[in-house]
PDB file of C-alpha atoms in Angstrom:
ATOM      1  CA  PHE A   1      -2.078 257.214  72.425  1.00 47.00           C
ATOM      2  CA  LYS A   2      -3.460 258.146  75.815  1.00 50.00           C
ATOM      3  CA  ILE A   3      -1.266 260.275  78.040  1.00 49.00           C
ATOM      4  CA  ARG A   4      -1.406 259.426  81.711  1.00 56.00           C
ATOM      5  CA  GLY A   5       0.623 260.868  84.577  1.00 53.00           C
ATOM      6  CA  GLU A   6       1.405 258.822  87.648  1.00 53.00           C
ATOM      7  CA  GLU A   7       3.536 259.695  90.623  1.00 51.00           C
ATOM      8  CA  PRO A   8       6.109 257.045  91.536  1.00 47.00           C
ATOM      9  CA  ALA A   9       5.902 256.389  95.271  1.00 45.00           C
ATOM     10  CA  ARG A  10       9.691 256.472  95.519  1.00 42.00           C
ATOM     11  CA  LEU A  11       9.808 260.200  94.667  1.00 41.00           C
ATOM     12  CA  SER A  12       6.827 261.786  96.329  1.00 49.00           C
ATOM     13  CA  SER A  13       4.119 261.073  98.827  1.00 49.00           C
ATOM     14  CA  ASN A  14       2.113 264.028  97.496  1.00 47.00           C
ATOM     15  CA  ASN A  15      -0.707 262.640  95.361  1.00 53.00           C
ATOM     16  CA  ASP A  16      -2.287 266.018  94.600  1.00 70.00           C
ATOM     17  CA  LEU A  17      -0.344 267.190  91.546  1.00 76.00           C
ATOM     18  CA  ILE A  18      -2.426 269.056  88.990  1.00 80.00           C
ATOM     19  CA  VAL A  19      -1.484 267.762  85.534  1.00 82.00           C
ATOM     20  CA  SER A  20      -2.530 269.062  82.110  1.00 85.00           C
ATOM     21  CA  VAL A  21      -1.323 267.902  78.695  1.00 84.00           C
ATOM     22  CA  TYR A  22      -1.182 270.313  75.753  1.00 85.00           C
ATOM     23  CA  GLN A  23      -0.663 269.782  72.038  1.00 84.00           C
ATOM     24  CA  ASN A  24      -0.620 272.788  69.694  1.00 85.00           C
ATOM     25  CA  ASN A  25      -1.550 275.061  72.638  1.00 86.00           C
ATOM     26  CA  SER A  26      -4.747 273.092  73.222  1.00 88.00           C
ATOM     27  CA  GLN A  27      -5.378 271.007  76.343  1.00 88.00           C
ATOM     28  CA  ASN A  28      -5.838 267.379  75.378  1.00 81.00           C
ATOM     29  CA  ASN A  29      -5.185 264.185  77.342  1.00 76.00           C
ATOM     30  CA  ARG A  30      -5.525 262.090  74.188  1.00 78.00           C
ATOM     31  CA  ILE A  31      -3.048 262.533  71.334  1.00 78.00           C
ATOM     32  CA  ASN A  32      -3.083 260.806  67.950  1.00 75.00           C
ATOM     33  CA  VAL A  33       0.274 259.964  66.366  1.00 75.00           C
ATOM     34  CA  PRO A  34       0.327 258.712  62.770  1.00 74.00           C
ATOM     35  CA  ALA A  35       2.613 255.760  61.979  1.00 73.00           C
ATOM     36  CA  ARG A  36       6.314 256.706  61.819  1.00 78.00           C
ATOM     37  CA  ALA A  37       5.515 260.249  62.947  1.00 80.00           C
ATOM     38  CA  THR A  38       6.861 262.440  65.720  1.00 82.00           C
ATOM     39  CA  ILE A  39       4.785 264.874  67.742  1.00 82.00           C
ATOM     40  CA  ILE A  40       5.540 267.501  70.343  1.00 85.00           C
ATOM     41  CA  PHE A  41       3.379 267.897  73.429  1.00 85.00           C
ATOM     42  CA  GLN A  42       3.710 269.680  76.763  1.00 87.00           C
ATOM     43  CA  VAL A  43       2.944 268.457  80.262  1.00 86.00           C
ATOM     44  CA  SER A  44       2.080 271.232  82.715  1.00 87.00           C
ATOM     45  CA  VAL A  45       2.330 270.334  86.404  1.00 85.00           C
ATOM     46  CA  SER A  46       1.306 272.488  89.361  1.00 84.00           C
ATOM     47  CA  VAL A  47       0.707 271.847  93.040  1.00 82.00           C
ATOM     48  CA  PRO A  48      -2.187 272.992  95.218  1.00 81.00           C
ATOM     49  CA  VAL A  49      -1.805 275.694  97.872  1.00 80.00           C
ATOM     50  CA  GLY A  50      -0.431 274.209 101.087  1.00 79.00           C
ATOM     51  CA  THR A  51       1.936 271.748  99.414  1.00 80.00           C
ATOM     52  CA  PRO A  52       5.280 271.575 101.280  1.00 80.00           C
ATOM     53  CA  VAL A  53       7.900 273.742  99.558  1.00 83.00           C
ATOM     54  CA  ASN A  54      11.615 273.358  98.806  1.00 85.00           C
ATOM     55  CA  HIS A  55      11.413 269.642  98.104  1.00 81.00           C
ATOM     56  CA  TRP A  56      11.702 267.377  95.086  1.00 82.00           C
ATOM     57  CA  GLY A  57       8.941 265.205  93.696  1.00 79.00           C
ATOM     58  CA  GLY A  58       8.254 263.508  90.447  1.00 80.00           C
ATOM     59  CA  MET A  59       5.808 261.828  88.180  1.00 81.00           C
ATOM     60  CA  GLU A  60       5.887 259.309  85.392  1.00 82.00           C
ATOM     61  CA  VAL A  61       4.244 260.295  82.104  1.00 82.00           C
ATOM     62  CA  LYS A  62       3.209 257.390  79.877  1.00 80.00           C
ATOM     63  CA  ALA A  63       2.168 257.316  76.229  1.00 79.00           C
ATOM     64  CA  ILE A  64       0.042 254.192  75.895  1.00 77.00           C
ATOM     65  CA  ASN A  65      -0.647 252.702  72.478  1.00 77.00           C
ATOM     66  CA  ASP A  66      -4.353 251.788  72.243  1.00 76.00           C
ATOM     67  CA  ALA A  67      -3.696 249.038  69.692  1.00 77.00           C
ATOM     68  CA  CYS A  68      -0.639 247.522  71.372  1.00 75.00           C
ATOM     69  CA  PRO A  69      -0.146 248.000  75.138  1.00 70.00           C
ATOM     70  CA  ASP A  70       3.429 246.718  74.730  1.00 78.00           C
ATOM     71  CA  GLY A  71       4.139 249.912  72.783  1.00 75.00           C
ATOM     72  CA  THR A  72       4.036 252.089  75.918  1.00 78.00           C
ATOM     73  CA  ILE A  73       6.688 254.802  76.241  1.00 81.00           C
ATOM     74  CA  SER A  74       7.344 256.593  79.524  1.00 83.00           C
ATOM     75  CA  ALA A  75       9.385 259.480  80.858  1.00 84.00           C
ATOM     76  CA  LEU A  76      10.128 260.487  84.434  1.00 84.00           C
ATOM     77  CA  LEU A  77       9.572 264.178  85.184  1.00 84.00           C
ATOM     78  CA  LYS A  78      11.400 265.510  88.234  1.00 83.00           C
ATOM     79  CA  LEU A  79       9.773 268.456  89.989  1.00 83.00           C
ATOM     80  CA  PHE A  80      11.125 270.948  92.501  1.00 85.00           C
ATOM     81  CA  VAL A  81       8.472 272.811  94.493  1.00 84.00           C
ATOM     82  CA  THR A  82       9.780 276.322  95.150  1.00 86.00           C
ATOM     83  CA  ASP A  83       8.670 278.681  97.886  1.00 86.00           C
ATOM     84  CA  PRO A  84       6.548 281.345  96.134  1.00 83.00           C
ATOM     85  CA  SER A  85       7.413 283.901  98.839  1.00 87.00           C
ATOM     86  CA  GLU A  86      11.075 283.690  97.770  1.00 85.00           C
ATOM     87  CA  GLU A  87      10.432 284.401  94.071  1.00 70.00           C
TER      88      GLU A  87
END
């Protein structure tokens, strides 16, 4: 499977999200899943300096099957950008 993150236009006009995918604490945008297996992976999302704060955004994460594109699975991640000066 390839992991790809895309921002749905309906949630955010900010196209500058910084996305990393991790499996077993190692960054990897390509993950292999054996038949009938389950894996755990993490998607880390950050925003560049200057991004408007105190607003919601989102992105769609897709797992795309190389052998069968119809086997794509997706999840919508909702993001809230906090004001770092208020933390």
